[in-house]
């Protein structure tokens, strides 16, 4: 697909004036490509609900505002609103509410809207939106290995369903179905963060050993890979306080990302969760968070949060991969690019 030229309605600095942004809604919504993409997205959601329902998950409706939200937004700013005289947040991620929901059910999932004021430089990545959706999953008593296996089953099931049922739509978009079958029919590899960094250094990319894989690094590895793969064991300090630190390998987090091939990059992030009150307080302070902000969450943890693991799938990112799109905004009805003023 060809991406539309820059819209005149934007607040981006001169350095990114040549970024690709969506066309006006009238043009975007009438496009056969948009209609095909949104039909594929609906099949993705239906297939995800099929598999999760078969495996005993309860779907819950997530909150869109709260006293606190996920602090680990990788440079994104949170949005404050006035809630009857109190400052509340729009959800950047419902991770804390997912953990709390396990007091009611052992396996839960949401299709959750999220708002993040991403840095302006993300307007050029073709992978970031200021408003997006996640398929959020959480499992009581699970390990990271349990939920990476679930994530693999879920992605492979969803992709296979789209290949089987959305042939006309994939044809409209010119998507290489063989590339999708490589995802749905091939086991996912697992590499450690350290191994991923070594691969990037060998390719001449200056990836930090102490940080998350940067966006360029993710794309480099994604383009070099023939199949999807997990990156595990990120270093402590690279993620939020809720990612559980190893008790046998201090400084290593029991977390993961899923990277899709073909340059589509990261589509899932997840981890085992910190759930013990004293460890949560310690991890909050280590990451510069004020525990007083998280009173309701810590009150639950003091009484007993269940151990758990889970993940979030970027719905628009997964749609982008399945549909073979140039940019993630093409997987939205009313896309909002960082720094671009739109409908």
GROMACS .gro file of C-alpha atoms in nm:
model
  343
    1UNK     CA    1   0.000   0.000   0.000
    2UNK     CA    2   0.105   0.361  -0.056
    3UNK     CA    3   0.094   0.584   0.251
    4UNK     CA    4  -0.065   0.925   0.214
    5UNK     CA    5   0.152   1.237   0.222
    6UNK     CA    6   0.174   1.463   0.525
    7UNK     CA    7  -0.148   1.625   0.644
    8UNK     CA    8  -0.140   2.003   0.682
    9UNK     CA    9  -0.308   1.972   1.025
   10UNK     CA   10  -0.022   1.879   1.257
   11UNK     CA   11   0.198   2.004   1.538
   12UNK     CA   12   0.515   1.813   1.454
   13UNK     CA   13   0.850   1.992   1.456
   14UNK     CA   14   1.035   2.061   1.132
   15UNK     CA   15   1.259   1.757   1.189
   16UNK     CA   16   0.970   1.521   1.121
   17UNK     CA   17   0.768   1.723   0.869
   18UNK     CA   18   0.811   1.444   0.614
   19UNK     CA   19   0.652   1.178   0.834
   20UNK     CA   20   0.367   0.978   0.686
   21UNK     CA   21   0.029   1.052   0.843
   22UNK     CA   22  -0.328   0.942   0.771
   23UNK     CA   23  -0.552   1.098   0.508
   24UNK     CA   24  -0.874   1.271   0.617
   25UNK     CA   25  -1.145   1.037   0.757
   26UNK     CA   26  -1.361   1.068   0.447
   27UNK     CA   27  -1.085   0.928   0.228
   28UNK     CA   28  -0.955   0.677   0.485
   29UNK     CA   29  -1.291   0.518   0.570
   30UNK     CA   30  -1.398   0.486   0.206
   31UNK     CA   31  -1.079   0.307   0.109
   32UNK     CA   32  -1.120  -0.061   0.010
   33UNK     CA   33  -0.788  -0.125   0.188
   34UNK     CA   34  -0.924   0.019   0.512
   35UNK     CA   35  -1.238  -0.191   0.489
   36UNK     CA   36  -1.036  -0.507   0.423
   37UNK     CA   37  -0.804  -0.426   0.713
   38UNK     CA   38  -1.085  -0.367   0.960
   39UNK     CA   39  -1.254  -0.693   0.858
   40UNK     CA   40  -0.927  -0.873   0.927
   41UNK     CA   41  -0.903  -0.699   1.263
   42UNK     CA   42  -1.252  -0.820   1.353
   43UNK     CA   43  -1.149  -1.176   1.267
   44UNK     CA   44  -0.840  -1.138   1.486
   45UNK     CA   45  -1.059  -1.039   1.781
   46UNK     CA   46  -1.307  -1.319   1.717
   47UNK     CA   47  -1.028  -1.577   1.690
   48UNK     CA   48  -0.863  -1.452   2.009
   49UNK     CA   49  -1.193  -1.480   2.195
   50UNK     CA   50  -1.242  -1.830   2.050
   51UNK     CA   51  -0.912  -1.962   2.182
   52UNK     CA   52  -0.925  -1.786   2.517
   53UNK     CA   53  -1.284  -1.893   2.572
   54UNK     CA   54  -1.195  -2.253   2.494
   55UNK     CA   55  -0.914  -2.234   2.751
   56UNK     CA   56  -1.145  -2.110   3.027
   57UNK     CA   57  -1.078  -1.736   3.029
   58UNK     CA   58  -1.332  -1.481   3.152
   59UNK     CA   59  -1.355  -1.158   2.952
   60UNK     CA   60  -1.389  -0.847   3.167
   61UNK     CA   61  -1.459  -0.489   3.062
   62UNK     CA   62  -1.154  -0.284   3.159
   63UNK     CA   63  -1.150   0.062   3.319
   64UNK     CA   64  -1.056   0.357   3.101
   65UNK     CA   65  -0.974   0.591   3.393
   66UNK     CA   66  -0.815   0.528   3.730
   67UNK     CA   67  -0.631   0.682   4.021
   68UNK     CA   68  -0.308   0.542   3.875
   69UNK     CA   69  -0.201   0.373   3.554
   70UNK     CA   70   0.100   0.184   3.420
   71UNK     CA   71   0.412   0.400   3.482
   72UNK     CA   72   0.630   0.202   3.240
   73UNK     CA   73   0.531   0.374   2.916
   74UNK     CA   74   0.881   0.400   2.760
   75UNK     CA   75   0.889   0.778   2.744
   76UNK     CA   76   0.515   0.829   2.691
   77UNK     CA   77   0.329   1.085   2.904
   78UNK     CA   78   0.013   1.006   3.095
   79UNK     CA   79  -0.307   1.210   3.048
   80UNK     CA   80  -0.468   1.362   3.357
   81UNK     CA   81  -0.840   1.429   3.390
   82UNK     CA   82  -1.047   1.592   3.662
   83UNK     CA   83  -1.259   1.327   3.834
   84UNK     CA   84  -1.487   1.519   4.071
   85UNK     CA   85  -1.203   1.724   4.209
   86UNK     CA   86  -0.947   1.443   4.203
   87UNK     CA   87  -0.672   1.394   3.943
   88UNK     CA   88  -0.726   1.065   3.762
   89UNK     CA   89  -0.545   0.911   3.467
   90UNK     CA   90  -0.651   0.778   3.132
   91UNK     CA   91  -0.526   0.420   3.108
   92UNK     CA   92  -0.189   0.376   2.939
   93UNK     CA   93  -0.223   0.007   3.033
   94UNK     CA   94  -0.452  -0.176   3.274
   95UNK     CA   95  -0.177  -0.399   3.418
   96UNK     CA   96  -0.255  -0.317   3.783
   97UNK     CA   97  -0.627  -0.374   3.729
   98UNK     CA   98  -0.555  -0.706   3.558
   99UNK     CA   99  -0.374  -0.826   3.867
  100UNK     CA  100  -0.657  -0.712   4.092
  101UNK     CA  101  -0.914  -0.885   3.868
  102UNK     CA  102  -0.759  -1.220   3.959
  103UNK     CA  103  -0.930  -1.187   4.297
  104UNK     CA  104  -1.248  -1.278   4.106
  105UNK     CA  105  -1.126  -1.515   3.832
  106UNK     CA  106  -0.810  -1.719   3.778
  107UNK     CA  107  -0.791  -1.646   3.404
  108UNK     CA  108  -0.902  -1.312   3.262
  109UNK     CA  109  -0.867  -1.106   2.948
  110UNK     CA  110  -0.971  -0.761   2.828
  111UNK     CA  111  -0.985  -0.585   2.495
  112UNK     CA  112  -0.858  -0.261   2.640
  113UNK     CA  113  -0.830   0.094   2.500
  114UNK     CA  114  -0.512   0.280   2.594
  115UNK     CA  115  -0.395   0.640   2.557
  116UNK     CA  116  -0.028   0.735   2.562
  117UNK     CA  117   0.119   1.071   2.466
  118UNK     CA  118   0.415   0.917   2.285
  119UNK     CA  119   0.731   1.123   2.218
  120UNK     CA  120   0.716   1.310   1.888
  121UNK     CA  121   1.003   1.104   1.744
  122UNK     CA  122   0.772   0.800   1.742
  123UNK     CA  123   0.569   0.962   1.464
  124UNK     CA  124   0.831   0.829   1.221
  125UNK     CA  125   0.844   0.466   1.343
  126UNK     CA  126   0.518   0.356   1.173
  127UNK     CA  127   0.460   0.148   1.489
  128UNK     CA  128   0.324   0.398   1.743
  129UNK     CA  129  -0.016   0.549   1.811
  130UNK     CA  130  -0.136   0.788   2.080
  131UNK     CA  131  -0.458   0.585   2.110
  132UNK     CA  132  -0.458   0.208   2.063
  133UNK     CA  133  -0.600  -0.121   2.190
  134UNK     CA  134  -0.453  -0.425   2.359
  135UNK     CA  135  -0.572  -0.779   2.412
  136UNK     CA  136  -0.470  -0.802   2.777
  137UNK     CA  137  -0.433  -1.147   2.936
  138UNK     CA  138  -0.354  -1.248   3.296
  139UNK     CA  139  -0.333  -1.592   3.459
  140UNK     CA  140  -0.319  -1.662   3.833
  141UNK     CA  141  -0.041  -1.897   3.941
  142UNK     CA  142   0.125  -1.892   3.598
  143UNK     CA  143   0.493  -1.870   3.515
  144UNK     CA  144   0.652  -1.685   3.227
  145UNK     CA  145   0.689  -2.013   3.041
  146UNK     CA  146   0.316  -2.076   3.083
  147UNK     CA  147   0.217  -1.743   2.931
  148UNK     CA  148   0.474  -1.743   2.651
  149UNK     CA  149   0.330  -2.081   2.548
  150UNK     CA  150  -0.020  -1.930   2.565
  151UNK     CA  151   0.090  -1.626   2.366
  152UNK     CA  152   0.234  -1.851   2.097
  153UNK     CA  153  -0.085  -2.059   2.078
  154UNK     CA  154  -0.293  -1.744   2.059
  155UNK     CA  155  -0.091  -1.571   1.785
  156UNK     CA  156  -0.063  -1.886   1.575
  157UNK     CA  157  -0.437  -1.952   1.611
  158UNK     CA  158  -0.528  -1.596   1.514
  159UNK     CA  159  -0.299  -1.590   1.211
  160UNK     CA  160  -0.420  -1.932   1.093
  161UNK     CA  161  -0.782  -1.817   1.126
  162UNK     CA  162  -0.713  -1.512   0.910
  163UNK     CA  163  -0.535  -1.721   0.645
  164UNK     CA  164  -0.828  -1.965   0.640
  165UNK     CA  165  -1.114  -1.714   0.645
  166UNK     CA  166  -0.991  -1.380   0.511
  167UNK     CA  167  -0.849  -1.474   0.171
  168UNK     CA  168  -1.042  -1.206  -0.017
  169UNK     CA  169  -0.932  -0.932   0.220
  170UNK     CA  170  -0.570  -1.046   0.217
  171UNK     CA  171  -0.582  -1.044  -0.164
  172UNK     CA  172  -0.713  -0.685  -0.168
  173UNK     CA  173  -0.413  -0.587   0.043
  174UNK     CA  174  -0.165  -0.796  -0.158
  175UNK     CA  175  -0.052  -0.982   0.155
  176UNK     CA  176   0.194  -1.269   0.112
  177UNK     CA  177  -0.001  -1.560   0.263
  178UNK     CA  178   0.311  -1.780   0.273
  179UNK     CA  179   0.471  -1.530   0.512
  180UNK     CA  180   0.168  -1.562   0.740
  181UNK     CA  181   0.184  -1.940   0.727
  182UNK     CA  182   0.548  -1.916   0.840
  183UNK     CA  183   0.413  -1.756   1.159
  184UNK     CA  184   0.117  -1.988   1.213
  185UNK     CA  185   0.297  -2.313   1.130
  186UNK     CA  186   0.646  -2.261   1.280
  187UNK     CA  187   0.752  -2.287   1.645
  188UNK     CA  188   0.864  -1.956   1.796
  189UNK     CA  189   1.231  -1.922   1.892
  190UNK     CA  190   1.341  -1.787   2.232
  191UNK     CA  191   1.652  -1.573   2.284
  192UNK     CA  192   1.771  -1.387   2.591
  193UNK     CA  193   1.807  -1.010   2.599
  194UNK     CA  194   2.183  -1.061   2.622
  195UNK     CA  195   2.183  -1.277   2.308
  196UNK     CA  196   1.966  -1.023   2.124
  197UNK     CA  197   2.208  -0.744   2.218
  198UNK     CA  198   2.501  -0.953   2.096
  199UNK     CA  199   2.325  -1.011   1.763
  200UNK     CA  200   2.266  -0.637   1.724
  201UNK     CA  201   2.626  -0.552   1.810
  202UNK     CA  202   2.740  -0.803   1.547
  203UNK     CA  203   2.518  -0.622   1.297
  204UNK     CA  204   2.671  -0.285   1.388
  205UNK     CA  205   2.381  -0.151   1.595
  206UNK     CA  206   2.480   0.018   1.922
  207UNK     CA  207   2.217  -0.135   2.150
  208UNK     CA  208   2.257  -0.067   2.522
  209UNK     CA  209   2.309  -0.376   2.737
  210UNK     CA  210   2.106  -0.221   3.022
  211UNK     CA  211   1.796  -0.107   2.834
  212UNK     CA  212   1.503  -0.244   2.641
  213UNK     CA  213   1.574  -0.314   2.276
  214UNK     CA  214   1.532   0.019   2.103
  215UNK     CA  215   1.286   0.057   1.817
  216UNK     CA  216   1.552   0.043   1.546
  217UNK     CA  217   1.707  -0.266   1.705
  218UNK     CA  218   1.372  -0.444   1.721
  219UNK     CA  219   1.315  -0.376   1.354
  220UNK     CA  220   1.664  -0.493   1.258
  221UNK     CA  221   1.617  -0.825   1.435
  222UNK     CA  222   1.266  -0.855   1.299
  223UNK     CA  223   1.383  -0.813   0.940
  224UNK     CA  224   1.665  -1.065   0.990
  225UNK     CA  225   1.434  -1.333   1.131
  226UNK     CA  226   1.236  -1.585   0.927
  227UNK     CA  227   0.991  -1.647   1.212
  228UNK     CA  228   0.849  -1.500   1.531
  229UNK     CA  229   1.069  -1.510   1.841
  230UNK     CA  230   1.058  -1.425   2.210
  231UNK     CA  231   1.317  -1.205   2.381
  232UNK     CA  232   1.335  -1.291   2.752
  233UNK     CA  233   1.524  -1.181   3.064
  234UNK     CA  234   1.540  -0.806   3.028
  235UNK     CA  235   1.772  -0.631   3.277
  236UNK     CA  236   1.630  -0.481   3.593
  237UNK     CA  237   1.567  -0.110   3.545
  238UNK     CA  238   1.450  -0.148   3.186
  239UNK     CA  239   1.084  -0.214   3.277
  240UNK     CA  240   0.820  -0.117   3.534
  241UNK     CA  241   0.812  -0.221   3.898
  242UNK     CA  242   0.554  -0.494   3.833
  243UNK     CA  243   0.787  -0.716   3.626
  244UNK     CA  244   0.911  -0.981   3.868
  245UNK     CA  245   1.282  -0.997   3.941
  246UNK     CA  246   1.446  -1.338   3.948
  247UNK     CA  247   1.514  -1.468   4.299
  248UNK     CA  248   1.805  -1.679   4.172
  249UNK     CA  249   1.957  -1.436   3.918
  250UNK     CA  250   1.937  -1.086   4.071
  251UNK     CA  251   1.913  -0.805   3.819
  252UNK     CA  252   1.722  -1.017   3.565
  253UNK     CA  253   1.347  -0.983   3.512
  254UNK     CA  254   1.115  -1.275   3.435
  255UNK     CA  255   0.962  -1.096   3.138
  256UNK     CA  256   0.948  -1.113   2.759
  257UNK     CA  257   0.863  -0.951   2.428
  258UNK     CA  258   0.737  -1.124   2.117
  259UNK     CA  259   0.896  -0.999   1.794
  260UNK     CA  260   0.724  -1.074   1.464
  261UNK     CA  261   0.927  -1.125   1.143
  262UNK     CA  262   0.924  -0.909   0.833
  263UNK     CA  263   1.012  -0.581   1.006
  264UNK     CA  264   0.685  -0.567   1.202
  265UNK     CA  265   0.870  -0.575   1.534
  266UNK     CA  266   0.739  -0.616   1.888
  267UNK     CA  267   0.373  -0.708   1.923
  268UNK     CA  268   0.351  -0.851   2.278
  269UNK     CA  269   0.508  -0.760   2.611
  270UNK     CA  270   0.455  -0.963   2.926
  271UNK     CA  271   0.604  -1.098   3.246
  272UNK     CA  272   0.562  -1.274   3.571
  273UNK     CA  273   0.434  -1.014   3.820
  274UNK     CA  274   0.559  -0.884   4.146
  275UNK     CA  275   0.272  -0.944   4.390
  276UNK     CA  276   0.417  -0.947   4.743
  277UNK     CA  277   0.360  -0.624   4.932
  278UNK     CA  278   0.716  -0.569   5.054
  279UNK     CA  279   0.871  -0.651   4.718
  280UNK     CA  280   0.632  -0.414   4.543
  281UNK     CA  281   0.726  -0.130   4.778
  282UNK     CA  282   1.095  -0.198   4.718
  283UNK     CA  283   1.057  -0.218   4.340
  284UNK     CA  284   0.847   0.100   4.330
  285UNK     CA  285   1.115   0.291   4.514
  286UNK     CA  286   1.387   0.145   4.293
  287UNK     CA  287   1.205   0.269   3.982
  288UNK     CA  288   1.143   0.616   4.127
  289UNK     CA  289   0.773   0.565   4.196
  290UNK     CA  290   0.600   0.701   4.506
  291UNK     CA  291   0.417   0.412   4.677
  292UNK     CA  292   0.163   0.658   4.819
  293UNK     CA  293   0.019   0.703   4.467
  294UNK     CA  294  -0.068   0.333   4.451
  295UNK     CA  295  -0.260   0.308   4.778
  296UNK     CA  296  -0.560   0.111   4.651
  297UNK     CA  297  -0.333  -0.137   4.472
  298UNK     CA  298  -0.098  -0.177   4.768
  299UNK     CA  299  -0.394  -0.224   5.004
  300UNK     CA  300  -0.493  -0.525   4.793
  301UNK     CA  301  -0.136  -0.652   4.782
  302UNK     CA  302  -0.113  -0.626   5.162
  303UNK     CA  303  -0.421  -0.848   5.191
  304UNK     CA  304  -0.289  -1.086   4.924
  305UNK     CA  305  -0.258  -1.052   4.548
  306UNK     CA  306  -0.226  -1.388   4.371
  307UNK     CA  307   0.098  -1.472   4.198
  308UNK     CA  308   0.043  -1.434   3.823
  309UNK     CA  309   0.187  -1.381   3.480
  310UNK     CA  310   0.037  -1.219   3.173
  311UNK     CA  311   0.085  -1.008   2.863
  312UNK     CA  312  -0.066  -0.749   2.635
  313UNK     CA  313  -0.098  -0.784   2.257
  314UNK     CA  314  -0.098  -0.464   2.054
  315UNK     CA  315  -0.411  -0.517   1.846
  316UNK     CA  316  -0.326  -0.264   1.578
  317UNK     CA  317   0.031  -0.395   1.557
  318UNK     CA  318  -0.090  -0.752   1.515
  319UNK     CA  319  -0.340  -0.633   1.254
  320UNK     CA  320  -0.063  -0.450   1.072
  321UNK     CA  321   0.140  -0.771   1.049
  322UNK     CA  322  -0.148  -0.993   0.938
  323UNK     CA  323  -0.263  -0.740   0.679
  324UNK     CA  324   0.091  -0.654   0.566
  325UNK     CA  325   0.051  -0.281   0.619
  326UNK     CA  326   0.316  -0.013   0.593
  327UNK     CA  327   0.212   0.162   0.914
  328UNK     CA  328   0.009   0.087   1.224
  329UNK     CA  329  -0.229   0.379   1.172
  330UNK     CA  330  -0.373   0.193   0.873
  331UNK     CA  331  -0.521  -0.058   1.122
  332UNK     CA  332  -0.743   0.208   1.287
  333UNK     CA  333  -1.077   0.360   1.197
  334UNK     CA  334  -0.977   0.699   1.340
  335UNK     CA  335  -0.599   0.686   1.385
  336UNK     CA  336  -0.409   0.925   1.608
  337UNK     CA  337  -0.039   0.964   1.530
  338UNK     CA  338   0.187   1.117   1.798
  339UNK     CA  339   0.201   1.490   1.736
  340UNK     CA  340  -0.061   1.494   1.458
  341UNK     CA  341  -0.390   1.674   1.526
  342UNK     CA  342  -0.668   1.461   1.376
  343UNK     CA  343  -1.031   1.357   1.412
   0.00000   0.00000   0.00000
